[in-house]
Each structure stands twice: as structure tokens, then as C-alpha cells.
Amino acid sequence: MEVCRAVKRILLRRTLTLGKVCDIVADFAQMGFPNCGGVIDGTHIPILAPDHLASKYINQKGYFSMVLQVLVDHCGRFMDINAGWSGKVHDARIFWNTGLKITVREVEMPIVILGDPTYPLMPWLMKSYTGALTAARSVDCAFGHLKGRWCCLYGKLDLANDSIPTVISVCCTLHNICEGKDESFIQAWTLEFQHLETEFEQPETRAIRGAQRGLGGEATSVGGSWWQ
């Protein structure tokens, strides 16, 4: 844990940062959504049942987990993370408690981020898009690479509650470093991750999944106000 704490303290805020806004917006526009500055979503990380607090960590699929909420850019890199909320907590509650917001200067069309139907509709957060939105898939790709590289995230982390968010944050930091340096991603890792995922299927809280398939607690946070 000493190494993890050092990585988090020294590298996390240097690595999880907003890139070039113009490049992010331009690439999301090519994916089919103009003026998009990122995609927000959450994923459940399996853990062992915490002592005396087990009921608070049972998610909708019936296993114990902590939630990782991320904001992802067009390349599948994390710009903002919030790790450590119990699996029973709804995505919208996590969102309201992260302090994430976008303040944009006077422009004709404000920059927005995309979220699934579990998130609140706001002037800068679009949701309930039912088409095959390529831009939204960047977050699925990011989660796939994150869990494919760091299979410990699907191994029921056997750590103290206050240590698990640190490990998750470090995995996100290393993910950004690997993606930023174009480190190769072996497809066999995806197969292993998918095998593990069948045992811990994600809670089906995201209605947009169906459309894309063909039908049409405290936390560790990085980020806050950006694009001032």
C-alpha cells in the first residue's frame, strides 16, 4: 500500500487531467456528437463483504462492490474519477456529491458531457440518447482496458475499506500512463476480463445499454470545476 499511496500522491493529479479541449471536441464531433467534452459513467468493482457494513455494499446484482465513476475523453483516458462509494449508492447520488461541473465562457453552443439515463439532465449534461452513439462507447472501451490490464479489479479486493479507493485510483492512473504512451493492449486480456465479468455482471441500471445493443460511503475524487 505504500507504493500505491506514493503513486496516488505524486502521479494521480499529473495524469488525470483535461487535455486539449479543441481536440476532444473535434474528435467527439467526428464520432457523431458535436460540442461534446467527455462521457461520464460508473462501474462496480467487486470487493469482499466489509465487516459490520455488508448491507451497505450489496448492489442490484447481489454482490458486494464499490463504485468507480469516471469522466472519459475521446481516447478513452480518464479526466476525472471518483472512487469508493458503496455499491448500493445510485449513480445520480454519486454525481451530485462529486462536485463535478462545467463552467463555460460565453459561446454560441456550450460544451456538454454525455451520460446515461441514470444521470440528471442539465444544461451541460446530456442524457437518454437512444441512438447508436459512437461517442458513448469510449467509456466502455476505457473500462475494458482498465479491467483487462488490472484484473485485481475483478478479484474481490481483500483490503480495508479505506485502502480500496486508493488501489482503484492507482489503476486508473496507470491506465492513463499506458494509454498516453500507446502501450499495446493484448486481446487475450479482454477474454480473461470477460470471463471474470460473467461472474460479476454489472448491475443493469443503464437503460441506454439496450438501445446500443439494437433496440433503437465517502469517495476519493479528482477534478471539480474545469473549462472555466
PDB file of C-alpha atoms in Angstrom:
ATOM      1  CA  MET A   1       0.000   0.000   0.000  1.00  0.00           C
ATOM      2  CA  GLU A   2       2.970   2.328   0.495  1.00  0.00           C
ATOM      3  CA  VAL A   3       3.686   2.194  -3.253  1.00  0.00           C
ATOM      4  CA  CYS A   4       0.036   2.814  -4.103  1.00  0.00           C
ATOM      5  CA  ARG A   5      -0.140   5.823  -1.807  1.00  0.00           C
ATOM      6  CA  ALA A   6       3.051   7.232  -3.338  1.00  0.00           C
ATOM      7  CA  VAL A   7       1.748   6.779  -6.898  1.00  0.00           C
ATOM      8  CA  LYS A   8      -1.520   8.443  -5.957  1.00  0.00           C
ATOM      9  CA  ARG A   9       0.178  11.340  -4.204  1.00  0.00           C
ATOM     10  CA  ILE A  10       2.761  12.046  -6.913  1.00  0.00           C
ATOM     11  CA  LEU A  11       1.221  10.959 -10.223  1.00  0.00           C
ATOM     12  CA  LEU A  12      -2.569  10.987  -9.961  1.00  0.00           C
ATOM     13  CA  ARG A  13      -3.186  14.707 -10.399  1.00  0.00           C
ATOM     14  CA  ARG A  14      -0.486  14.934 -13.049  1.00  0.00           C
ATOM     15  CA  THR A  15      -2.028  12.120 -15.066  1.00  0.00           C
ATOM     16  CA  LEU A  16      -5.796  12.561 -14.708  1.00  0.00           C
ATOM     17  CA  THR A  17      -6.096  15.957 -16.340  1.00  0.00           C
ATOM     18  CA  LEU A  18      -8.064  17.698 -19.042  1.00  0.00           C
ATOM     19  CA  GLY A  19      -6.269  17.508 -22.373  1.00  0.00           C
ATOM     20  CA  LYS A  20      -6.649  19.894 -25.291  1.00  0.00           C
ATOM     21  CA  VAL A  21     -10.312  20.857 -25.296  1.00  0.00           C
ATOM     22  CA  CYS A  22     -10.367  21.651 -29.015  1.00  0.00           C
ATOM     23  CA  ASP A  23      -9.037  18.164 -29.863  1.00  0.00           C
ATOM     24  CA  ILE A  24     -11.510  16.457 -27.549  1.00  0.00           C
ATOM     25  CA  VAL A  25     -14.480  18.345 -29.001  1.00  0.00           C
ATOM     26  CA  ALA A  26     -13.326  17.792 -32.592  1.00  0.00           C
ATOM     27  CA  ASP A  27     -12.896  14.051 -32.152  1.00  0.00           C
ATOM     28  CA  PHE A  28     -16.240  13.595 -30.415  1.00  0.00           C
ATOM     29  CA  ALA A  29     -17.831  15.558 -33.285  1.00  0.00           C
ATOM     30  CA  GLN A  30     -16.390  13.024 -35.717  1.00  0.00           C
ATOM     31  CA  MET A  31     -17.972  10.280 -33.597  1.00  0.00           C
ATOM     32  CA  GLY A  32     -21.379  11.876 -34.073  1.00  0.00           C
ATOM     33  CA  PHE A  33     -21.899  14.328 -31.214  1.00  0.00           C
ATOM     34  CA  PRO A  34     -20.796  17.978 -31.604  1.00  0.00           C
ATOM     35  CA  ASN A  35     -19.587  20.149 -28.721  1.00  0.00           C
ATOM     36  CA  CYS A  36     -19.003  17.118 -26.503  1.00  0.00           C
ATOM     37  CA  GLY A  37     -16.264  17.371 -23.906  1.00  0.00           C
ATOM     38  CA  GLY A  38     -16.435  13.881 -22.370  1.00  0.00           C
ATOM     39  CA  VAL A  39     -18.547  10.899 -21.352  1.00  0.00           C
ATOM     40  CA  ILE A  40     -19.470  10.097 -17.743  1.00  0.00           C
ATOM     41  CA  ASP A  41     -20.324   6.637 -16.431  1.00  0.00           C
ATOM     42  CA  GLY A  42     -19.830   4.324 -13.490  1.00  0.00           C
ATOM     43  CA  THR A  43     -18.749   0.727 -12.936  1.00  0.00           C
ATOM     44  CA  HIS A  44     -18.858  -1.624  -9.958  1.00  0.00           C
ATOM     45  CA  ILE A  45     -15.634  -3.087  -8.539  1.00  0.00           C
ATOM     46  CA  PRO A  46     -16.221  -6.364  -6.611  1.00  0.00           C
ATOM     47  CA  ILE A  47     -14.965  -6.447  -3.016  1.00  0.00           C
ATOM     48  CA  LEU A  48     -15.228  -8.771  -0.027  1.00  0.00           C
ATOM     49  CA  ALA A  49     -18.053  -8.110   2.401  1.00  0.00           C
ATOM     50  CA  PRO A  50     -16.924  -5.339   4.787  1.00  0.00           C
ATOM     51  CA  ASP A  51     -17.209  -6.103   8.494  1.00  0.00           C
ATOM     52  CA  HIS A  52     -20.412  -4.740  10.077  1.00  0.00           C
ATOM     53  CA  LEU A  53     -21.324  -2.771   6.899  1.00  0.00           C
ATOM     54  CA  ALA A  54     -22.119  -5.558   4.439  1.00  0.00           C
ATOM     55  CA  SER A  55     -25.694  -4.451   3.690  1.00  0.00           C
ATOM     56  CA  LYS A  56     -24.500  -1.035   2.503  1.00  0.00           C
ATOM     57  CA  TYR A  57     -22.266  -2.552  -0.162  1.00  0.00           C
ATOM     58  CA  ILE A  58     -24.665  -5.009  -1.823  1.00  0.00           C
ATOM     59  CA  ASN A  59     -25.541  -3.801  -5.329  1.00  0.00           C
ATOM     60  CA  GLN A  60     -28.517  -4.708  -7.508  1.00  0.00           C
ATOM     61  CA  LYS A  61     -26.859  -7.915  -8.712  1.00  0.00           C
ATOM     62  CA  GLY A  62     -26.417  -9.136  -5.158  1.00  0.00           C
ATOM     63  CA  TYR A  63     -22.645  -8.938  -4.781  1.00  0.00           C
ATOM     64  CA  PHE A  64     -20.523  -6.566  -2.713  1.00  0.00           C
ATOM     65  CA  SER A  65     -18.919  -3.708  -4.618  1.00  0.00           C
ATOM     66  CA  MET A  66     -17.577  -0.182  -4.675  1.00  0.00           C
ATOM     67  CA  VAL A  67     -18.467   2.208  -7.480  1.00  0.00           C
ATOM     68  CA  LEU A  68     -15.965   3.951  -9.727  1.00  0.00           C
ATOM     69  CA  GLN A  69     -17.365   6.991 -11.554  1.00  0.00           C
ATOM     70  CA  VAL A  70     -15.258   8.373 -14.402  1.00  0.00           C
ATOM     71  CA  LEU A  71     -15.252  11.133 -16.977  1.00  0.00           C
ATOM     72  CA  VAL A  72     -13.571   9.897 -20.159  1.00  0.00           C
ATOM     73  CA  ASP A  73     -12.180  11.740 -23.178  1.00  0.00           C
ATOM     74  CA  HIS A  74     -12.322  10.726 -26.850  1.00  0.00           C
ATOM     75  CA  CYS A  75      -9.242   8.475 -26.482  1.00  0.00           C
ATOM     76  CA  GLY A  76     -10.567   6.518 -23.514  1.00  0.00           C
ATOM     77  CA  ARG A  77      -8.401   8.325 -20.972  1.00  0.00           C
ATOM     78  CA  PHE A  78      -9.760   9.343 -17.583  1.00  0.00           C
ATOM     79  CA  MET A  79     -10.060  13.084 -16.970  1.00  0.00           C
ATOM     80  CA  ASP A  80     -11.866  12.807 -13.631  1.00  0.00           C
ATOM     81  CA  ILE A  81     -12.518   9.879 -11.282  1.00  0.00           C
ATOM     82  CA  ASN A  82     -14.462   9.344  -8.082  1.00  0.00           C
ATOM     83  CA  ALA A  83     -13.792   6.010  -6.380  1.00  0.00           C
ATOM     84  CA  GLY A  84     -15.056   4.427  -3.204  1.00  0.00           C
ATOM     85  CA  TRP A  85     -18.824   4.820  -2.975  1.00  0.00           C
ATOM     86  CA  SER A  86     -20.622   1.698  -1.761  1.00  0.00           C
ATOM     87  CA  GLY A  87     -22.282  -0.466  -4.394  1.00  0.00           C
ATOM     88  CA  LYS A  88     -25.746   0.306  -3.030  1.00  0.00           C
ATOM     89  CA  VAL A  89     -25.453   4.012  -3.862  1.00  0.00           C
ATOM     90  CA  HIS A  90     -27.207   5.227  -7.028  1.00  0.00           C
ATOM     91  CA  ASP A  91     -25.166   6.825  -9.822  1.00  0.00           C
ATOM     92  CA  ALA A  92     -27.105  10.092  -9.552  1.00  0.00           C
ATOM     93  CA  ARG A  93     -26.297  10.461  -5.861  1.00  0.00           C
ATOM     94  CA  ILE A  94     -22.603   9.896  -6.560  1.00  0.00           C
ATOM     95  CA  PHE A  95     -22.740  12.505  -9.311  1.00  0.00           C
ATOM     96  CA  TRP A  96     -24.356  15.142  -7.097  1.00  0.00           C
ATOM     97  CA  ASN A  97     -21.726  14.595  -4.415  1.00  0.00           C
ATOM     98  CA  THR A  98     -18.634  14.700  -6.633  1.00  0.00           C
ATOM     99  CA  GLY A  99     -18.697  18.455  -7.234  1.00  0.00           C
ATOM    100  CA  LEU A 100     -18.097  17.890 -10.943  1.00  0.00           C
ATOM    101  CA  LYS A 101     -19.364  20.785 -13.029  1.00  0.00           C
ATOM    102  CA  ILE A 102     -18.575  22.650 -16.213  1.00  0.00           C
ATOM    103  CA  THR A 103     -18.469  26.421 -16.405  1.00  0.00           C
ATOM    104  CA  VAL A 104     -18.125  27.642 -19.967  1.00  0.00           C
ATOM    105  CA  ARG A 105     -17.348  31.116 -21.195  1.00  0.00           C
ATOM    106  CA  GLU A 106     -19.914  32.831 -23.426  1.00  0.00           C
ATOM    107  CA  VAL A 107     -20.188  30.676 -26.522  1.00  0.00           C
ATOM    108  CA  GLU A 108     -22.978  30.053 -29.009  1.00  0.00           C
ATOM    109  CA  MET A 109     -23.279  26.366 -28.017  1.00  0.00           C
ATOM    110  CA  PRO A 110     -21.942  25.330 -24.591  1.00  0.00           C
ATOM    111  CA  ILE A 111     -19.727  22.282 -24.292  1.00  0.00           C
ATOM    112  CA  VAL A 112     -21.571  19.308 -22.781  1.00  0.00           C
ATOM    113  CA  ILE A 113     -20.736  15.880 -21.421  1.00  0.00           C
ATOM    114  CA  LEU A 114     -22.751  12.750 -22.124  1.00  0.00           C
ATOM    115  CA  GLY A 115     -24.292  10.461 -19.526  1.00  0.00           C
ATOM    116  CA  ASP A 116     -26.724   7.550 -19.473  1.00  0.00           C
ATOM    117  CA  PRO A 117     -30.313   7.821 -18.153  1.00  0.00           C
ATOM    118  CA  THR A 118     -29.237   7.403 -14.519  1.00  0.00           C
ATOM    119  CA  TYR A 119     -27.711  10.892 -14.521  1.00  0.00           C
ATOM    120  CA  PRO A 120     -29.674  14.158 -14.139  1.00  0.00           C
ATOM    121  CA  LEU A 121     -30.393  16.243 -17.221  1.00  0.00           C
ATOM    122  CA  MET A 122     -28.575  19.571 -17.010  1.00  0.00           C
ATOM    123  CA  PRO A 123     -27.655  22.361 -19.472  1.00  0.00           C
ATOM    124  CA  TRP A 124     -24.172  20.843 -19.739  1.00  0.00           C
ATOM    125  CA  LEU A 125     -25.057  17.148 -19.263  1.00  0.00           C
ATOM    126  CA  MET A 126     -26.998  15.358 -21.993  1.00  0.00           C
ATOM    127  CA  LYS A 127     -28.702  12.002 -21.316  1.00  0.00           C
ATOM    128  CA  SER A 128     -31.234   9.485 -22.678  1.00  0.00           C
ATOM    129  CA  TYR A 129     -29.755   9.386 -26.158  1.00  0.00           C
ATOM    130  CA  THR A 130     -31.249   6.225 -27.692  1.00  0.00           C
ATOM    131  CA  GLY A 131     -29.310   6.028 -30.944  1.00  0.00           C
ATOM    132  CA  ALA A 132     -26.123   4.100 -31.611  1.00  0.00           C
ATOM    133  CA  LEU A 133     -23.888   6.844 -30.257  1.00  0.00           C
ATOM    134  CA  THR A 134     -20.270   6.016 -31.006  1.00  0.00           C
ATOM    135  CA  ALA A 135     -19.023   8.720 -28.629  1.00  0.00           C
ATOM    136  CA  ALA A 136     -20.548   6.963 -25.612  1.00  0.00           C
ATOM    137  CA  ARG A 137     -18.595   3.809 -26.406  1.00  0.00           C
ATOM    138  CA  SER A 138     -15.319   5.481 -25.443  1.00  0.00           C
ATOM    139  CA  VAL A 139     -16.150   4.913 -21.765  1.00  0.00           C
ATOM    140  CA  ASP A 140     -16.874   1.217 -22.363  1.00  0.00           C
ATOM    141  CA  CYS A 141     -13.530   0.901 -24.135  1.00  0.00           C
ATOM    142  CA  ALA A 142     -11.802   2.658 -21.230  1.00  0.00           C
ATOM    143  CA  PHE A 143     -13.391   0.329 -18.666  1.00  0.00           C
ATOM    144  CA  GLY A 144     -12.455  -2.675 -20.810  1.00  0.00           C
ATOM    145  CA  HIS A 145      -8.796  -1.647 -20.998  1.00  0.00           C
ATOM    146  CA  LEU A 146      -8.707  -0.715 -17.305  1.00  0.00           C
ATOM    147  CA  LYS A 147     -10.046  -4.067 -16.132  1.00  0.00           C
ATOM    148  CA  GLY A 148      -8.193  -6.013 -18.799  1.00  0.00           C
ATOM    149  CA  ARG A 149      -4.831  -4.660 -17.621  1.00  0.00           C
ATOM    150  CA  TRP A 150      -5.605  -4.751 -13.898  1.00  0.00           C
ATOM    151  CA  CYS A 151      -7.539  -7.938 -13.233  1.00  0.00           C
ATOM    152  CA  CYS A 152      -7.283  -7.296  -9.489  1.00  0.00           C
ATOM    153  CA  LEU A 153     -10.311  -5.056 -10.033  1.00  0.00           C
ATOM    154  CA  TYR A 154     -12.352  -8.203 -10.661  1.00  0.00           C
ATOM    155  CA  GLY A 155     -10.845 -10.315  -7.916  1.00  0.00           C
ATOM    156  CA  LYS A 156     -12.853  -9.214  -4.871  1.00  0.00           C
ATOM    157  CA  LEU A 157     -10.333  -6.764  -3.439  1.00  0.00           C
ATOM    158  CA  ASP A 158      -9.407  -8.052   0.014  1.00  0.00           C
ATOM    159  CA  LEU A 159      -8.334  -4.769   1.587  1.00  0.00           C
ATOM    160  CA  ALA A 160      -9.505  -2.348   4.231  1.00  0.00           C
ATOM    161  CA  ASN A 161     -12.348  -0.121   3.049  1.00  0.00           C
ATOM    162  CA  ASP A 162     -10.207   2.994   3.122  1.00  0.00           C
ATOM    163  CA  SER A 163      -7.466   1.320   1.047  1.00  0.00           C
ATOM    164  CA  ILE A 164      -9.648   0.093  -1.836  1.00  0.00           C
ATOM    165  CA  PRO A 165     -10.301   3.575  -3.353  1.00  0.00           C
ATOM    166  CA  THR A 166      -6.532   4.163  -3.374  1.00  0.00           C
ATOM    167  CA  VAL A 167      -5.885   0.952  -5.334  1.00  0.00           C
ATOM    168  CA  ILE A 168      -8.669   1.795  -7.798  1.00  0.00           C
ATOM    169  CA  SER A 169      -7.286   5.313  -8.270  1.00  0.00           C
ATOM    170  CA  VAL A 170      -3.782   3.964  -8.887  1.00  0.00           C
ATOM    171  CA  CYS A 171      -5.106   1.547 -11.521  1.00  0.00           C
ATOM    172  CA  CYS A 172      -6.788   4.499 -13.257  1.00  0.00           C
ATOM    173  CA  THR A 173      -3.542   6.478 -13.091  1.00  0.00           C
ATOM    174  CA  LEU A 174      -1.523   3.631 -14.607  1.00  0.00           C
ATOM    175  CA  HIS A 175      -4.223   3.174 -17.248  1.00  0.00           C
ATOM    176  CA  ASN A 176      -3.769   6.778 -18.395  1.00  0.00           C
ATOM    177  CA  ILE A 177       0.007   6.370 -18.496  1.00  0.00           C
ATOM    178  CA  CYS A 178      -0.306   3.221 -20.622  1.00  0.00           C
ATOM    179  CA  GLU A 179      -2.844   4.815 -22.968  1.00  0.00           C
ATOM    180  CA  GLY A 180      -0.802   8.010 -23.240  1.00  0.00           C
ATOM    181  CA  LYS A 181       2.307   6.062 -24.258  1.00  0.00           C
ATOM    182  CA  ASP A 182       0.346   3.866 -26.703  1.00  0.00           C
ATOM    183  CA  GLU A 183       1.259   0.714 -24.819  1.00  0.00           C
ATOM    184  CA  SER A 184      -0.046  -2.356 -26.600  1.00  0.00           C
ATOM    185  CA  PHE A 185      -3.216  -3.978 -25.287  1.00  0.00           C
ATOM    186  CA  ILE A 186      -3.316  -7.749 -25.736  1.00  0.00           C
ATOM    187  CA  GLN A 187      -6.728  -9.017 -26.784  1.00  0.00           C
ATOM    188  CA  ALA A 188      -6.277 -12.106 -24.616  1.00  0.00           C
ATOM    189  CA  TRP A 189      -6.619  -9.770 -21.650  1.00  0.00           C
ATOM    190  CA  THR A 190     -10.094  -8.875 -22.883  1.00  0.00           C
ATOM    191  CA  LEU A 191     -11.097 -12.540 -22.987  1.00  0.00           C
ATOM    192  CA  GLU A 192      -9.850 -13.042 -19.443  1.00  0.00           C
ATOM    193  CA  PHE A 193     -11.660  -9.922 -18.265  1.00  0.00           C
ATOM    194  CA  GLN A 194     -14.888 -11.020 -19.958  1.00  0.00           C
ATOM    195  CA  HIS A 195     -14.593 -14.413 -18.281  1.00  0.00           C
ATOM    196  CA  LEU A 196     -14.287 -12.730 -14.894  1.00  0.00           C
ATOM    197  CA  GLU A 197     -17.096 -10.316 -15.721  1.00  0.00           C
ATOM    198  CA  THR A 198     -19.576 -13.173 -16.210  1.00  0.00           C
ATOM    199  CA  GLU A 199     -19.201 -13.950 -12.524  1.00  0.00           C
ATOM    200  CA  PHE A 200     -19.731 -10.327 -11.515  1.00  0.00           C
ATOM    201  CA  GLU A 201     -22.129  -8.922 -14.102  1.00  0.00           C
ATOM    202  CA  GLN A 202     -22.640  -5.182 -13.807  1.00  0.00           C
ATOM    203  CA  PRO A 203     -25.955  -4.034 -12.290  1.00  0.00           C
ATOM    204  CA  GLU A 204     -28.335  -3.237 -15.133  1.00  0.00           C
ATOM    205  CA  THR A 205     -29.042   0.389 -14.207  1.00  0.00           C
ATOM    206  CA  ARG A 206     -28.280   1.865 -17.599  1.00  0.00           C
ATOM    207  CA  ALA A 207     -31.243   1.852 -19.985  1.00  0.00           C
ATOM    208  CA  ILE A 208     -29.078   3.152 -22.810  1.00  0.00           C
ATOM    209  CA  ARG A 209     -27.364  -0.241 -22.977  1.00  0.00           C
ATOM    210  CA  GLY A 210     -30.457  -1.776 -24.527  1.00  0.00           C
ATOM    211  CA  ALA A 211     -30.646   0.874 -27.226  1.00  0.00           C
ATOM    212  CA  GLN A 212     -26.996   0.436 -28.108  1.00  0.00           C
ATOM    213  CA  ARG A 213     -27.456  -3.327 -28.341  1.00  0.00           C
ATOM    214  CA  GLY A 214     -30.063  -2.990 -31.046  1.00  0.00           C
ATOM    215  CA  LEU A 215     -33.330  -1.793 -29.529  1.00  0.00           C
ATOM    216  CA  GLY A 216     -33.135   1.554 -31.278  1.00  0.00           C
ATOM    217  CA  GLY A 217     -19.623   5.899   1.775  1.00  0.00           C
ATOM    218  CA  GLU A 218     -17.156   8.703   1.003  1.00  0.00           C
ATOM    219  CA  ALA A 219     -15.017   8.683  -2.057  1.00  0.00           C
ATOM    220  CA  THR A 220     -11.693   9.675  -3.485  1.00  0.00           C
ATOM    221  CA  SER A 221     -12.253  12.335  -6.128  1.00  0.00           C
ATOM    222  CA  VAL A 222     -10.153  14.064  -8.743  1.00  0.00           C
ATOM    223  CA  GLY A 223     -11.489  17.041 -10.642  1.00  0.00           C
ATOM    224  CA  GLY A 224     -14.198  19.552  -9.862  1.00  0.00           C
ATOM    225  CA  SER A 225     -14.675  22.738 -11.877  1.00  0.00           C
ATOM    226  CA  TRP A 226     -12.992  22.785 -15.250  1.00  0.00           C
ATOM    227  CA  TRP A 227     -13.223  24.598 -18.586  1.00  0.00           C
ATOM    228  CA  GLN A 228     -13.604  27.913 -16.794  1.00  0.00           C
TER     229      GLN A 228
END
